[in-house]
Amino acid sequence: MNWLAAFAHQVRFDARRARWWLIGSAVAVLAVALVSSTPSFTLPPLVPFDALSWVAIVLGAAIVVLQDTPARPDGFLVGKPVAASVRFASALALALAGLLGPAAAWAWLRLVTFDVPLGAATAVTAAAAGRATLMVLPVMTMAAFAESLGGLLGRGLAVLVAAGFASAYLAWDGPPLSQEAWRAGTVATSAMLAVCLLYAYRRRWPRGIGSALAMLATLGLVTISLRRPRDVTAADAAPAPRGLSLVIDSLAVGLESRDATDPVSRLGGVPFRLWVRVEGAPPGAIVEVDAVHLALERADGTTVVPRLLEANGLYGGEVVGAFRWKGIAPPAMARTSLTVIMRDTAAALAVQDHVLGRPGGRLVRGTLSANLRVLRPRILTRQFGEPGQWRAPGERIAVRPAEDTSGASLVLDRREITGWVARPIATLDLASLPDQPGFVDLDNTFAWAESADGREAVWLTSVDRRRDVSLLPGLDVLFQRRTLTPHASSGLAARDPWFTGARLHVRRWERGGTMRVTADVSRIVSRIVSRIASQAQETTSR
Amino acid sequence: MNPDPTPAVAVRGLTVRFGRVRALDDVTLSVPTGAFFALLGPNGAGKSTLLRCLVGAIPVAPGTVSLLGHDVARLPLSVRQRLSYVAEGQRLPHDLTVRHLERYLAPLYPSWDAAVSARLLERFGVPSARRTGAMSRGQRMLVALWSALAARPALLLLDEPFTGLDVAVKDRLVDGLLETLAEGGLSVLACTHDVAEVELLADWLGVLRDGRVMHAAPLERLREEAAARLGGSPVTLKALYLDLTKAPSGAETQGAA
């Protein structure tokens, strides 16, 4: 038998030996995935794949090796004419198939259902699986080595190494667990550890699978504690779905009025605006653009990085090289646009060089890069309870009557709702929302309430912009009722019959992935140069 | 018997330490091809350690060990296919049957003999459709020996094969070994306490004590020497073993291998 034949033979044998373990692990992984899913039409988050199943993968791999390693003197395989590499590869393949397989299949299915193209979903899943494999390999190696050492020291070493790898991963870029998953995981692992300790106390310390369970419980407890729910931050990003692209749509130069006090203007900077769109986003998803960089290359090979001073009005001032933008990708279009405003000193200087004919001053190439985060929607609905009892501790969405009932506290866009006035009716308390990764985006109308008969809807119209509400939950959001009342009346009373049977909907956005995209802006740069040059010539001729 | 000049097992200067404990101390041993070499010794003498060195479970350093003429550290697959090892308390995949095991083992050993396999199973009386986890300790040991013998090995290493078994199972084990030995081409190194079974099987005897080989010689020669020491009367293996283990250290009689 050659190596591959021996590997296939060994895999068949090991698979038969571990068939119940494999089936059990697959069921467990899928169960975790299903439990964490929502009853709504959307798919569950990637939490099982990213966290719990990851821990299980690492530990499962160690368990496979520890169960019957070649180094064990009385092991069945000792002395058998099978290469150690074959045995190790077989154990690894089974560990991955039993634990990573179901998780990867689930993640792939979710991505596909998420309207990610098949190729992209496969690539993402394969990349994650490859990464998991790389993480598992050293743990398995160490576990096998530790078993040859024998005794508590060796197993302790294996546990520490496995815990170290898992912790490193979790501290790296893993998301926090949901509140439910965290509680369930803590209870389950604590119970498992307690059972193992009970066995130990009664001097019936189980060997083999019992030791593995103790390892699993200990490591699970450590890792789950590390994944305690916390506030969602911008760093909570998942592996990216591929297939997104950044496309430069159009360009406008000199849109901004020159301000003599503007340091960029004093330096001769030329403001220009790029319209950029993101293509390939899943329908209904939010694409968040972050950390945008523009690099321009001169003919002499030197690179200049212009300043990005403003983007879509969210950030102003001296924000160099980074901004954040959010927008909706309508389901039918799956694309959106991004407006970037740049006042580019280096570009302007380069243009001047070009106009003046200095060698080396011409810009030849430009690259715009950005991190794109895809956020998929999930709609949470809560029916209003009895007036005055809207705040329900522990619920994901807590609603309480608006504290400010004076009314007319908002600035409404009169062009759109002429004749309408607003009444504050309720406040959405987001403090209980961060139990799940994701956030409520308040810059778009993503939350609304409707009366029991479904005829009257109330939209979110007020946002406290003193904070970055999209990423810092716990902010009160005021709902306004739009009526045709001629006067700005007071807000609805807490016992207003409107609330009876009314429902509150919040479209929550969950992370769907992050990826870095780049776009070639060379043509845009050429147009900038030529248009600025022509403007300069016109000015000179005048 | 015209023994092959290349010994089946050749151990030279092997020393194994576990911390401060010297489990094997400069062991030199040679098992002639075709011999049934019984290595006797009290508990803790280092017998199992020696066998684990032979199967590569314990690194060999310092010292050299060769099996069938090949260094144990670099045994080619073709040589490993001619070796069988049965450990003390041999573990078996508990949820597999003998049939499953045969389906796994047969392709690994080119010399696997289905006829021998069937004959041994019949002789051992092992239910081939029962999971090994549901078998008794004796039946599991019989399965372990069956898996070792059906491969038609050139060298069989046995570690306490008779320990904890009842008389009936021991008899079946001995019968199976005798039958296979009668077919020729098999060398056996067995570490055991059970002198009664060894007396039926062994033609070479070694005594290991405190990690050192005290005696190693053809059994008949040791008997004759003991008989001479004990007054000329026939000597049982038990008496011989007790006599040899009483002998002062250094009275090594490594045979004419």
PDB file of C-alpha atoms in Angstrom, chain A residues 1 9-10 13 16-20 67-68 70-84 87 207, chain B residues 52 55 57 77 80-81 83-85 87-93 95-96 100-101 103-105 107-109 131 147:
ATOM      1  CA  MET A   1       0.000   0.000   0.000  1.00  0.00           C
ATOM      2  CA  HIS A   9      -7.481   2.411   4.947  1.00  0.00           C
ATOM      3  CA  GLN A  10      -6.671   4.006   8.285  1.00  0.00           C
ATOM      4  CA  PHE A  13     -10.815   2.042  10.372  1.00  0.00           C
ATOM      5  CA  ARG A  16     -15.611   3.075  12.239  1.00  0.00           C
ATOM      6  CA  ARG A  17     -14.051   3.185  15.674  1.00  0.00           C
ATOM      7  CA  ALA A  18     -15.097   6.773  16.269  1.00  0.00           C
ATOM      8  CA  ARG A  19     -18.414   6.682  14.458  1.00  0.00           C
ATOM      9  CA  TRP A  20     -20.523   7.482  17.511  1.00  0.00           C
ATOM     10  CA  GLN A  67      -7.691   8.235  22.968  1.00  0.00           C
ATOM     11  CA  ASP A  68      -5.235   5.804  21.473  1.00  0.00           C
ATOM     12  CA  PRO A  70       0.849   5.130  18.992  1.00  0.00           C
ATOM     13  CA  ALA A  71       2.969   6.156  21.933  1.00  0.00           C
ATOM     14  CA  ARG A  72       0.760   4.278  24.342  1.00  0.00           C
ATOM     15  CA  PRO A  73       2.548   0.996  25.015  1.00  0.00           C
ATOM     16  CA  ASP A  74      -0.581  -1.128  25.183  1.00  0.00           C
ATOM     17  CA  GLY A  75      -2.379   0.667  22.380  1.00  0.00           C
ATOM     18  CA  PHE A  76      -3.845  -1.395  19.638  1.00  0.00           C
ATOM     19  CA  LEU A  77      -1.844   0.336  16.955  1.00  0.00           C
ATOM     20  CA  VAL A  78       1.508  -0.101  18.661  1.00  0.00           C
ATOM     21  CA  GLY A  79       3.654  -2.332  16.552  1.00  0.00           C
ATOM     22  CA  LYS A  80       1.252  -2.265  13.648  1.00  0.00           C
ATOM     23  CA  PRO A  81       2.875  -1.584  10.273  1.00  0.00           C
ATOM     24  CA  VAL A  82       1.251   1.814   9.802  1.00  0.00           C
ATOM     25  CA  ALA A  83       3.314   4.943   9.435  1.00  0.00           C
ATOM     26  CA  ALA A  84       2.893   7.474  12.226  1.00  0.00           C
ATOM     27  CA  ARG A  87      -2.157   7.620  11.856  1.00  0.00           C
ATOM     28  CA  ARG A 207      -9.531   7.277  31.946  1.00  0.00           C
TER      29      ARG A 207
ATOM     30  CA  ARG B  52       8.675  -1.432  24.638  1.00  0.00           C
ATOM     31  CA  VAL B  55       8.598  -1.929  19.457  1.00  0.00           C
ATOM     32  CA  ALA B  57       7.559   2.908  22.232  1.00  0.00           C
ATOM     33  CA  LEU B  77       7.714  -1.024   6.626  1.00  0.00           C
ATOM     34  CA  ARG B  80       7.436  -4.067  10.496  1.00  0.00           C
ATOM     35  CA  GLN B  81       5.040  -6.182   8.491  1.00  0.00           C
ATOM     36  CA  LEU B  83       6.624  -8.248  13.401  1.00  0.00           C
ATOM     37  CA  SER B  84       3.817  -8.811  15.838  1.00  0.00           C
ATOM     38  CA  TYR B  85       3.535  -7.475  19.345  1.00  0.00           C
ATOM     39  CA  ALA B  87       1.293  -6.016  25.063  1.00  0.00           C
ATOM     40  CA  GLU B  88       0.365  -6.776  28.616  1.00  0.00           C
ATOM     41  CA  GLY B  89      -3.311  -5.955  28.940  1.00  0.00           C
ATOM     42  CA  GLN B  90      -3.431  -5.369  25.215  1.00  0.00           C
ATOM     43  CA  ARG B  91      -6.053  -2.744  24.332  1.00  0.00           C
ATOM     44  CA  LEU B  92      -8.406  -3.508  21.514  1.00  0.00           C
ATOM     45  CA  PRO B  93     -10.912  -1.265  19.782  1.00  0.00           C
ATOM     46  CA  ASP B  95     -16.594  -1.344  19.627  1.00  0.00           C
ATOM     47  CA  LEU B  96     -15.272  -3.468  16.805  1.00  0.00           C
ATOM     48  CA  HIS B 100     -13.831  -5.713  11.640  1.00  0.00           C
ATOM     49  CA  LEU B 101     -10.335  -6.151  12.998  1.00  0.00           C
ATOM     50  CA  ARG B 103     -10.720  -6.350   7.618  1.00  0.00           C
ATOM     51  CA  TYR B 104      -8.335  -3.740   8.989  1.00  0.00           C
ATOM     52  CA  LEU B 105      -5.355  -5.966   9.714  1.00  0.00           C
ATOM     53  CA  PRO B 107      -4.326  -5.491   4.166  1.00  0.00           C
ATOM     54  CA  LEU B 108      -1.554  -4.313   6.489  1.00  0.00           C
ATOM     55  CA  TYR B 109       0.245  -7.650   6.466  1.00  0.00           C
ATOM     56  CA  ARG B 131     -17.505  -6.660  19.930  1.00  0.00           C
ATOM     57  CA  SER B 147      -4.245 -10.923  15.398  1.00  0.00           C
TER      58      SER B 147
END
